Amino acid sequence: MCKSSSHALPSTTTTVPSSSRRRRRSPSTTTAAATASSSAATASTSSGPRHTTHTSTATTNTASSSSTSSRSSRSSLAAARASLPDQPVLYTFHELAAATNNFLAKRGASDITFWRCSLRSRPAALFQLHPLPGGLLTPAAASAALARVARYHHASLARLLGACPAGAHVYLAYALPTGACTLAAYLSSSSSSSSSRAGGSSTSVILRTWLSRVQVAVDVAQGIEYAHAHADAAHGRISPSAVLLVPDAHGGQGVRAVLTHFGAGHFAAPDDQERPSKGKASDVRAFGVLLLGLLSGEGAESRYRFDRATKEFARVSVVDTAAEAVRTGRVRSWVDRRLGDSFPVAAAERLVEVGLRCAADEDSERPEMAWVAGKVSRVYVESRAWERTLQPPSDDLSSVALAPR
C-alpha cells in the first residue's frame, strides 16, 4: 500500500489539470492577438493618411495646372490686346491749342494742309475741316463716329488718333510717320525743276523712280478698294492732299502711301472747293485724276495754257492733257520729266488709259474699284520685272535717257 501510494503521490502533484493549462496559455494568446490587432490598426491608420496625402497632392497639382493655364490665357489675351492699335480718342480743344502753339505753328513751306504736332506723346498730322451742318457733331456724336471708324484697319489707311469738334471747325488727327509729306506737296514742288533735279528738296526726290510712283498708285487703289468692298462706304475725299507719302523706314529709296480722311464724312461736311461726293463712283473718278497727276507731275486743278492756234489762253486739266497725249501718241513725253526716260513706256500707256477710264464724265462709264486695283497691281508686277532688267545708274546720273523726247 505504501508503495502504491508513494507512486501515486508524485503523479498527483506533478499533473496539471487541462483547465489550468488553458488559463496559463490565454495571456500569451491575448498578447499575440492584441499585438496583431494593434499592428492591423497601425497599418490601417498609417494607410489612411497616405491615401489622403496622394489625393491632396493630385488636387494641388490640378489646381496649380488650372492656375497656370489661367495665367497663360490672361497673358495671351493681354498680349493680343497690346498688339492691337489704340482706339481713337476725343481730344479737348485745349490739347490741340497747346500742341500747335495756338495754331500758330508753321505747317511747312511746301505742305500747308496740316499741322505737324505731338498729341499725347505721339507724332500727329492735324487736319482742320468744317463740321457737319446744323450742329450735328456733338461730343457724343463724335465719340460714336470714332467708334465706327475704328472698326476698320488697312495698311493703306492712315491710323486715326482722334478727333475734336470745336465750334466752326472739326479737327482730325492721324498718325504721322517720320519724314512723311502729302502728295499735294510733292506735286506743288514740280514747278521748281532746278531744285528737283539737284535734289535740294526732300519732297522733290521722294518719288524719283518709276516704281515708287506705281507703288503709291497701288497703295491708294487698294485703300479705296478696301473702303468700298469691306467697309461698304465711299471715302469721299480722295485728293493729293489726303495722301501721305511715307519714306522707307530702312533708309532705302522706296516709298509707301497711306490715305487720310477715311470716315471723315462722319465728322465733317464736304469742302466747298471740292466736287460734291456722289459715292463710290466719285471715288473712282477722283482716283483717276490723282493717278494722272502722279504720272505727269501735274496738280489736279485746272490751269491755263496758251493755245497757239487760237492765240488765246485755254483752261485745261490733267485729264485733258492726258487724253491729248494718248490721242497724239505722246505719252512718253507727257510723263513727268523728273523721271527722265527711266520707265517702261508700255506700262505708262496702260496706266494712263486706266486713269482716263476712271475719270470719265459719266458714272456708268467708270469701272469698279476692284477692277482698277487689279490693273494697277498688274502694272506694278510688270514694272518690278522691268526694273530687274536694268543696271543701277551711277551716282551722278538720275536717269538713263535713251532718246530725246
Tab-separated table of C-alpha atoms in Angstrom:
chain	number	residue	atom	x	y	z
A	1	MET	CA	0.000	0.000	0.000
A	2	CYS	CA	2.711	2.354	0.929
A	3	LYS	CA	4.453	1.626	-2.268
A	4	SER	CA	1.407	2.280	-4.311
A	5	SER	CA	0.640	5.440	-2.544
A	6	SER	CA	4.197	6.590	-2.875
A	7	HIS	CA	3.957	6.212	-6.659
A	8	ALA	CA	0.612	7.911	-6.852
A	9	LEU	CA	1.583	10.995	-4.970
A	10	PRO	CA	4.101	12.372	-7.452
A	11	SER	CA	1.633	11.797	-10.234
A	12	THR	CA	-0.995	13.763	-8.418
A	13	THR	CA	1.424	16.521	-7.560
A	14	THR	CA	3.024	16.942	-10.978
A	15	THR	CA	-0.061	16.600	-13.163
A	16	VAL	CA	-1.646	19.923	-14.109
A	17	PRO	CA	-5.307	19.994	-14.985
A	18	SER	CA	-6.232	20.888	-18.550
A	19	SER	CA	-8.236	23.881	-17.411
A	20	SER	CA	-5.224	25.227	-15.633
A	21	ARG	CA	-3.097	24.710	-18.723
A	22	ARG	CA	-5.603	26.642	-20.773
A	23	ARG	CA	-5.586	29.505	-18.279
A	24	ARG	CA	-1.800	29.844	-18.485
A	25	ARG	CA	-1.783	29.916	-22.280
A	26	SER	CA	-4.516	32.575	-22.549
A	27	PRO	CA	-2.298	35.542	-21.569
A	28	SER	CA	0.117	34.710	-24.414
A	29	THR	CA	-2.688	34.271	-26.830
A	30	THR	CA	-4.282	37.510	-25.702
A	31	THR	CA	-0.993	39.340	-26.001
A	32	ALA	CA	-0.379	37.976	-29.508
A	33	ALA	CA	-3.907	38.833	-30.577
A	34	ALA	CA	-3.571	42.304	-29.138
A	35	THR	CA	-0.270	42.712	-30.918
A	36	ALA	CA	-1.790	41.545	-34.196
A	37	SER	CA	-4.790	43.775	-33.710
A	38	SER	CA	-2.548	46.696	-32.843
A	39	SER	CA	-0.436	46.031	-35.919
A	40	ALA	CA	-3.528	45.871	-38.079
A	41	ALA	CA	-4.812	49.057	-36.547
A	42	THR	CA	-1.449	50.690	-37.050
A	43	ALA	CA	-1.341	49.525	-40.628
A	44	SER	CA	-4.845	50.744	-41.154
A	45	THR	CA	-4.081	54.029	-39.515
A	46	SER	CA	-0.860	54.557	-41.484
A	47	SER	CA	-2.580	53.515	-44.688
A	48	GLY	CA	-5.323	56.106	-44.321
A	49	PRO	CA	-3.141	59.237	-44.199
A	50	ARG	CA	-1.016	58.034	-47.115
A	51	HIS	CA	-4.126	57.753	-49.291
A	52	THR	CA	-5.285	61.178	-48.152
A	53	THR	CA	-1.868	62.663	-48.943
A	54	HIS	CA	-1.959	61.338	-52.521
A	55	THR	CA	-5.440	62.796	-53.088
A	56	SER	CA	-4.393	66.159	-51.708
A	57	THR	CA	-1.277	66.227	-53.940
A	58	ALA	CA	-3.328	65.422	-57.033
A	59	THR	CA	-5.814	68.136	-56.144
A	60	THR	CA	-2.973	70.604	-55.599
A	61	ASN	CA	-1.375	69.695	-58.944
A	62	THR	CA	-4.719	70.115	-60.724
A	63	ALA	CA	-5.307	73.483	-59.097
A	64	SER	CA	-1.755	74.559	-59.928
A	65	SER	CA	-2.224	73.472	-63.551
A	66	SER	CA	-5.522	75.329	-63.754
A	67	SER	CA	-3.931	78.418	-62.241
A	68	THR	CA	-1.000	78.240	-64.689
A	69	SER	CA	-3.409	77.776	-67.597
A	70	SER	CA	-5.480	80.714	-66.394
A	71	ARG	CA	-2.394	82.919	-66.094
A	72	SER	CA	-1.269	81.831	-69.565
A	73	SER	CA	-4.674	82.663	-71.016
A	74	ARG	CA	-4.675	86.072	-69.360
A	75	SER	CA	-1.133	86.704	-70.602
A	76	SER	CA	-2.071	85.718	-74.167
A	77	LEU	CA	-5.157	87.925	-74.043
A	78	ALA	CA	-3.107	90.836	-72.721
A	79	ALA	CA	-0.521	90.335	-75.475
A	80	ALA	CA	-3.255	90.239	-78.106
A	81	ARG	CA	-4.784	93.429	-76.753
A	82	ALA	CA	-1.379	95.121	-76.664
A	83	SER	CA	-0.774	94.239	-80.325
A	84	LEU	CA	-3.971	95.999	-81.399
A	85	PRO	CA	-3.792	99.717	-82.190
A	86	ASP	CA	-5.158	102.029	-79.556
A	87	GLN	CA	-8.689	103.251	-80.038
A	88	PRO	CA	-9.039	106.850	-81.268
A	89	VAL	CA	-9.817	109.364	-78.578
A	90	LEU	CA	-11.760	112.590	-78.272
A	91	TYR	CA	-9.267	115.423	-77.759
A	92	THR	CA	-10.018	118.653	-75.999
A	93	PHE	CA	-9.503	121.919	-77.804
A	94	HIS	CA	-7.003	122.913	-75.125
A	95	GLU	CA	-4.809	119.924	-76.066
A	96	LEU	CA	-4.786	120.921	-79.736
A	97	ALA	CA	-4.042	124.553	-78.955
A	98	ALA	CA	-1.140	123.588	-76.708
A	99	ALA	CA	0.278	121.167	-79.304
A	100	THR	CA	0.169	123.739	-82.131
A	101	ASN	CA	1.111	126.883	-80.192
A	102	ASN	CA	-2.440	128.186	-80.503
A	103	PHE	CA	-2.435	127.068	-84.159
A	104	LEU	CA	0.392	129.479	-84.942
A	105	ALA	CA	2.963	126.751	-85.559
A	106	LYS	CA	4.318	126.658	-89.099
A	107	ARG	CA	2.903	123.903	-91.222
A	108	GLY	CA	5.869	123.828	-93.597
A	109	ALA	CA	6.870	125.734	-96.702
A	110	SER	CA	5.518	123.178	-99.157
A	111	ASP	CA	2.880	121.364	-97.110
A	112	ILE	CA	0.277	123.632	-95.537
A	113	THR	CA	-2.591	121.154	-95.374
A	114	PHE	CA	-1.934	120.043	-91.789
A	115	TRP	CA	-0.093	120.898	-88.595
A	116	ARG	CA	2.782	118.692	-87.516
A	117	CYS	CA	2.463	118.276	-83.769
A	118	SER	CA	2.674	115.825	-80.888
A	119	LEU	CA	-0.533	114.721	-79.177
A	120	ARG	CA	-0.165	112.670	-76.012
A	121	SER	CA	3.445	111.883	-76.939
A	122	ARG	CA	2.544	110.722	-80.461
A	123	PRO	CA	3.584	112.456	-83.702
A	124	ALA	CA	0.398	113.566	-85.418
A	125	ALA	CA	-0.861	115.279	-88.556
A	126	LEU	CA	-3.707	117.560	-87.526
A	127	PHE	CA	-6.245	118.455	-90.231
A	128	GLN	CA	-8.845	121.201	-89.924
A	129	LEU	CA	-12.243	120.595	-91.543
A	130	HIS	CA	-15.675	122.165	-91.497
A	131	PRO	CA	-18.178	120.405	-89.228
A	132	LEU	CA	-21.429	118.858	-90.278
A	133	PRO	CA	-24.221	121.357	-90.959
A	134	GLY	CA	-26.836	122.050	-88.338
A	135	GLY	CA	-24.528	121.486	-85.386
A	136	LEU	CA	-24.959	117.718	-85.552
A	137	LEU	CA	-21.443	116.940	-84.341
A	138	THR	CA	-21.860	116.940	-80.596
A	139	PRO	CA	-19.226	115.265	-78.396
A	140	ALA	CA	-21.485	112.220	-78.113
A	141	ALA	CA	-21.910	112.069	-81.900
A	142	ALA	CA	-18.151	112.471	-82.354
A	143	SER	CA	-17.483	109.574	-79.961
A	144	ALA	CA	-19.941	107.378	-81.858
A	145	ALA	CA	-18.281	108.307	-85.167
A	146	LEU	CA	-14.856	107.440	-83.746
A	147	ALA	CA	-16.145	104.020	-82.728
A	148	ARG	CA	-17.471	103.370	-86.251
A	149	VAL	CA	-14.245	104.418	-87.968
A	150	ALA	CA	-12.066	102.442	-85.511
A	151	ARG	CA	-13.569	99.134	-86.691
A	152	TYR	CA	-11.624	99.240	-89.974
A	153	HIS	CA	-7.893	98.725	-90.382
A	154	HIS	CA	-5.795	98.520	-93.542
A	155	ALA	CA	-2.156	99.147	-94.348
A	156	SER	CA	-3.168	101.827	-96.868
A	157	LEU	CA	-5.377	103.732	-94.412
A	158	ALA	CA	-3.710	106.178	-92.029
A	159	ARG	CA	-4.427	105.431	-88.385
A	160	LEU	CA	-6.871	107.890	-86.867
A	161	LEU	CA	-5.619	109.028	-83.460
A	162	GLY	CA	-8.614	111.119	-82.527
A	163	ALA	CA	-10.956	113.991	-83.273
A	164	CYS	CA	-12.082	117.238	-81.713
A	165	PRO	CA	-15.248	119.196	-82.562
A	166	ALA	CA	-14.618	122.859	-81.807
A	167	GLY	CA	-17.107	125.493	-82.884
A	168	ALA	CA	-16.794	126.304	-86.555
A	169	HIS	CA	-14.264	123.522	-87.191
A	170	VAL	CA	-13.621	119.882	-86.529
A	171	TYR	CA	-10.080	118.551	-86.203
A	172	LEU	CA	-8.896	115.073	-87.163
A	173	ALA	CA	-5.504	113.793	-86.004
A	174	TYR	CA	-3.706	110.969	-87.830
A	175	ALA	CA	-0.511	109.106	-87.010
A	176	LEU	CA	2.374	110.855	-88.772
A	177	PRO	CA	5.397	108.714	-89.705
A	178	THR	CA	8.807	110.350	-89.728
A	179	GLY	CA	9.543	112.254	-92.933
A	180	ALA	CA	6.013	111.977	-94.322
A	181	CYS	CA	4.514	114.612	-96.601
A	182	THR	CA	1.391	114.820	-98.716
A	183	LEU	CA	1.235	114.025	-102.396
A	184	ALA	CA	-0.055	117.580	-102.905
A	185	ALA	CA	3.218	118.922	-101.509
A	186	TYR	CA	5.169	116.772	-103.931
A	187	LEU	CA	3.139	117.863	-106.939
A	188	SER	CA	3.368	121.517	-105.936
A	189	SER	CA	7.146	121.240	-105.946
A	190	SER	CA	7.168	120.094	-109.587
A	191	SER	CA	7.371	123.672	-110.830
A	192	SER	CA	10.796	124.126	-109.235
A	193	SER	CA	12.538	121.852	-111.702
A	194	SER	CA	16.003	123.078	-110.923
A	195	SER	CA	15.769	122.201	-107.233
A	196	SER	CA	14.165	118.859	-108.013
A	197	ARG	CA	16.917	117.815	-110.359
A	198	ALA	CA	19.539	118.909	-107.868
A	199	GLY	CA	17.767	117.030	-105.130
A	200	GLY	CA	17.578	120.076	-102.897
A	201	SER	CA	14.145	119.277	-101.501
A	202	SER	CA	13.146	116.097	-99.751
A	203	THR	CA	9.663	116.264	-101.251
A	204	SER	CA	11.047	116.635	-104.772
A	205	VAL	CA	13.105	113.440	-104.708
A	206	ILE	CA	10.816	111.161	-102.709
A	207	LEU	CA	9.236	109.822	-105.934
A	208	ARG	CA	12.266	109.919	-108.183
A	209	THR	CA	11.782	106.386	-109.568
A	210	TRP	CA	9.038	104.940	-111.730
A	211	LEU	CA	8.491	102.021	-109.364
A	212	SER	CA	7.953	104.337	-106.393
A	213	ARG	CA	5.128	106.107	-108.237
A	214	VAL	CA	3.449	102.865	-109.215
A	215	GLN	CA	3.773	101.718	-105.593
A	216	VAL	CA	1.902	104.846	-104.466
A	217	ALA	CA	-0.809	104.180	-107.046
A	218	VAL	CA	-1.166	100.586	-105.805
A	219	ASP	CA	-1.406	101.650	-102.160
A	220	VAL	CA	-4.070	104.275	-102.843
A	221	ALA	CA	-6.075	101.947	-105.106
A	222	GLN	CA	-6.040	99.147	-102.533
A	223	GLY	CA	-7.061	101.532	-99.768
A	224	ILE	CA	-10.074	102.737	-101.763
A	225	GLU	CA	-10.974	99.170	-102.715
A	226	TYR	CA	-10.933	98.194	-99.040
A	227	ALA	CA	-13.246	101.080	-98.193
A	228	HIS	CA	-15.668	100.111	-100.970
A	229	ALA	CA	-15.634	96.320	-100.548
A	230	HIS	CA	-15.089	95.745	-96.826
A	231	ALA	CA	-16.340	98.926	-95.176
A	232	ASP	CA	-19.061	99.298	-97.827
A	233	ALA	CA	-18.526	103.056	-97.760
A	234	ALA	CA	-17.238	105.752	-100.057
A	235	HIS	CA	-14.142	107.626	-98.985
A	236	GLY	CA	-15.466	110.899	-100.345
A	237	ARG	CA	-12.242	112.923	-100.064
A	238	ILE	CA	-9.740	111.369	-102.463
A	239	SER	CA	-7.226	114.057	-103.384
A	240	PRO	CA	-3.440	114.576	-103.319
A	241	SER	CA	-3.876	116.423	-100.016
A	242	ALA	CA	-5.328	113.282	-98.418
A	243	VAL	CA	-2.401	111.018	-99.405
A	244	LEU	CA	0.594	110.809	-97.081
A	245	LEU	CA	3.869	109.711	-98.682
A	246	VAL	CA	5.942	107.722	-96.206
A	247	PRO	CA	9.664	107.157	-96.925
A	248	ASP	CA	11.174	103.726	-96.464
A	249	ALA	CA	11.812	103.184	-92.762
A	250	HIS	CA	15.019	101.257	-93.567
A	251	GLY	CA	16.633	104.127	-95.426
A	252	GLY	CA	16.003	102.839	-98.932
A	253	GLN	CA	14.587	104.665	-101.914
A	254	GLY	CA	11.157	103.103	-101.609
A	255	VAL	CA	8.055	104.969	-100.553
A	256	ARG	CA	4.589	103.923	-99.415
A	257	ALA	CA	1.319	105.821	-99.337
A	258	VAL	CA	-1.485	105.949	-96.782
A	259	LEU	CA	-4.872	107.589	-97.124
A	260	THR	CA	-6.108	110.061	-94.538
A	261	HIS	CA	-9.695	111.315	-94.146
A	262	PHE	CA	-11.241	107.848	-94.275
A	263	GLY	CA	-14.531	108.197	-92.420
A	264	ALA	CA	-14.272	111.992	-92.387
A	265	GLY	CA	-17.838	112.158	-93.681
A	266	HIS	CA	-18.986	111.145	-90.186
A	267	PHE	CA	-17.370	114.296	-88.779
A	268	ALA	CA	-17.171	116.977	-91.434
A	269	ALA	CA	-19.121	118.421	-94.342
A	270	PRO	CA	-17.726	118.257	-97.909
A	271	ASP	CA	-15.312	121.034	-98.770
A	272	ASP	CA	-16.903	123.748	-100.890
A	273	GLN	CA	-13.867	123.751	-103.158
A	274	GLU	CA	-14.191	120.050	-103.894
A	275	ARG	CA	-16.636	118.352	-106.169
A	276	PRO	CA	-19.595	117.122	-104.083
A	277	SER	CA	-19.244	113.467	-103.229
A	278	LYS	CA	-21.579	111.112	-105.090
A	279	GLY	CA	-20.464	107.873	-103.525
A	280	LYS	CA	-18.143	105.196	-104.819
A	281	ALA	CA	-18.276	106.393	-108.440
A	282	SER	CA	-16.959	109.758	-107.293
A	283	ASP	CA	-14.047	108.000	-105.533
A	284	VAL	CA	-13.185	106.199	-108.776
A	285	ARG	CA	-13.090	109.468	-110.709
A	286	ALA	CA	-11.003	111.141	-108.009
A	287	PHE	CA	-8.520	108.278	-108.125
A	288	GLY	CA	-8.266	108.581	-111.910
A	289	VAL	CA	-7.399	112.271	-111.624
A	290	LEU	CA	-4.913	111.521	-108.847
A	291	LEU	CA	-3.278	108.756	-110.910
A	292	LEU	CA	-2.840	111.030	-113.925
A	293	GLY	CA	-1.347	113.737	-111.727
A	294	LEU	CA	1.024	111.203	-110.175
A	295	LEU	CA	2.260	110.122	-113.618
A	296	SER	CA	2.589	113.587	-115.115
A	297	GLY	CA	3.709	115.524	-112.037
A	298	GLU	CA	0.865	117.997	-112.559
A	299	GLY	CA	-1.645	119.117	-109.998
A	300	ALA	CA	-5.249	118.001	-110.215
A	301	GLU	CA	-6.559	121.527	-110.527
A	302	SER	CA	-7.152	123.114	-113.901
A	303	ARG	CA	-4.631	125.578	-115.287
A	304	TYR	CA	-4.419	127.936	-118.215
A	305	ARG	CA	-2.338	127.153	-121.260
A	306	PHE	CA	-1.675	129.301	-124.307
A	307	ASP	CA	-3.276	127.890	-127.464
A	308	ARG	CA	-1.135	128.765	-130.471
A	309	ALA	CA	-3.959	128.056	-132.903
A	310	THR	CA	-6.425	130.476	-131.365
A	311	LYS	CA	-3.800	132.803	-129.859
A	312	GLU	CA	-5.728	132.643	-126.564
A	313	PHE	CA	-5.354	131.072	-123.164
A	314	ALA	CA	-7.427	127.943	-122.679
A	315	ARG	CA	-8.240	126.278	-119.394
A	316	VAL	CA	-7.029	122.675	-119.295
A	317	SER	CA	-6.788	119.951	-116.663
A	318	VAL	CA	-4.532	116.943	-116.238
A	319	VAL	CA	-7.329	114.822	-117.753
A	320	ASP	CA	-7.276	116.999	-120.884
A	321	THR	CA	-3.503	116.796	-121.284
A	322	ALA	CA	-3.536	113.020	-120.729
A	323	ALA	CA	-6.273	112.499	-123.318
A	324	GLU	CA	-4.327	114.620	-125.786
A	325	ALA	CA	-1.149	112.632	-125.124
A	326	VAL	CA	-2.978	109.366	-125.852
A	327	ARG	CA	-4.600	110.782	-128.978
A	328	THR	CA	-1.309	112.066	-130.388
A	329	GLY	CA	0.786	109.117	-129.224
A	330	ARG	CA	2.981	111.274	-126.995
A	331	VAL	CA	2.529	109.622	-123.633
A	332	ARG	CA	6.290	109.208	-123.319
A	333	SER	CA	6.882	112.944	-123.425
A	334	TRP	CA	3.832	113.639	-121.251
A	335	VAL	CA	5.157	111.634	-118.274
A	336	ASP	CA	6.886	113.685	-115.574
A	337	ARG	CA	10.281	114.828	-116.830
A	338	ARG	CA	11.846	114.212	-113.439
A	339	LEU	CA	11.784	110.520	-114.319
A	340	GLY	CA	13.875	111.126	-117.411
A	341	ASP	CA	13.290	108.120	-119.615
A	342	SER	CA	13.708	105.527	-116.881
A	343	PHE	CA	10.278	103.954	-117.158
A	344	PRO	CA	8.577	101.335	-119.352
A	345	VAL	CA	6.544	103.251	-121.902
A	346	ALA	CA	4.027	100.441	-122.482
A	347	ALA	CA	3.269	100.258	-118.753
A	348	ALA	CA	2.865	104.035	-118.602
A	349	GLU	CA	0.425	103.956	-121.506
A	350	ARG	CA	-1.698	101.310	-119.769
A	351	LEU	CA	-1.824	103.339	-116.562
A	352	VAL	CA	-2.854	106.463	-118.476
A	353	GLU	CA	-5.685	104.504	-120.068
A	354	VAL	CA	-6.801	103.295	-116.624
A	355	GLY	CA	-6.709	106.859	-115.317
A	356	LEU	CA	-8.757	108.205	-118.216
A	357	ARG	CA	-11.347	105.464	-117.874
A	358	CYS	CA	-11.686	106.223	-114.148
A	359	ALA	CA	-12.042	109.953	-114.867
A	360	ALA	CA	-14.896	109.513	-117.348
A	361	ASP	CA	-17.657	112.118	-117.077
A	362	GLU	CA	-20.498	109.615	-116.713
A	363	ASP	CA	-20.696	107.452	-113.616
A	364	SER	CA	-21.817	104.456	-115.675
A	365	GLU	CA	-18.620	104.603	-117.724
A	366	ARG	CA	-16.349	104.269	-114.706
A	367	PRO	CA	-15.155	100.798	-113.639
A	368	GLU	CA	-15.401	99.214	-110.212
A	369	MET	CA	-12.530	99.878	-107.859
A	370	ALA	CA	-11.701	96.163	-107.660
A	371	TRP	CA	-11.013	96.160	-111.415
A	372	VAL	CA	-8.896	99.302	-111.097
A	373	ALA	CA	-6.808	97.910	-108.224
A	374	GLY	CA	-6.198	94.709	-110.193
A	375	LYS	CA	-4.986	96.601	-113.276
A	376	VAL	CA	-2.664	98.845	-111.275
A	377	SER	CA	-1.264	95.871	-109.342
A	378	ARG	CA	-0.515	94.049	-112.584
A	379	VAL	CA	1.404	97.061	-113.905
A	380	TYR	CA	3.355	97.124	-110.658
A	381	VAL	CA	4.405	93.485	-111.079
A	382	GLU	CA	5.475	94.189	-114.672
A	383	SER	CA	7.389	97.279	-113.545
A	384	ARG	CA	9.311	95.282	-110.959
A	385	ALA	CA	10.299	92.777	-113.624
A	386	TRP	CA	11.347	95.649	-115.884
A	387	GLU	CA	13.452	97.238	-113.135
A	388	ARG	CA	15.346	93.998	-112.520
A	389	THR	CA	16.498	94.003	-116.126
A	390	LEU	CA	18.247	97.358	-115.701
A	391	GLN	CA	21.665	98.050	-114.306
A	392	PRO	CA	21.646	100.567	-111.450
A	393	PRO	CA	22.747	104.020	-112.684
A	394	SER	CA	25.909	105.646	-111.383
A	395	ASP	CA	25.773	108.104	-108.510
A	396	ASP	CA	25.998	111.171	-110.731
A	397	LEU	CA	23.125	110.108	-113.015
A	398	SER	CA	19.463	110.258	-112.043
A	399	SER	CA	18.120	108.591	-115.196
A	400	VAL	CA	19.113	106.997	-118.447
A	401	ALA	CA	17.982	108.959	-121.491
A	402	LEU	CA	17.548	106.640	-124.457
A	403	ALA	CA	16.352	109.252	-126.931
A	404	PRO	CA	15.202	112.862	-126.974
A	405	ARG	CA	11.583	113.497	-126.106
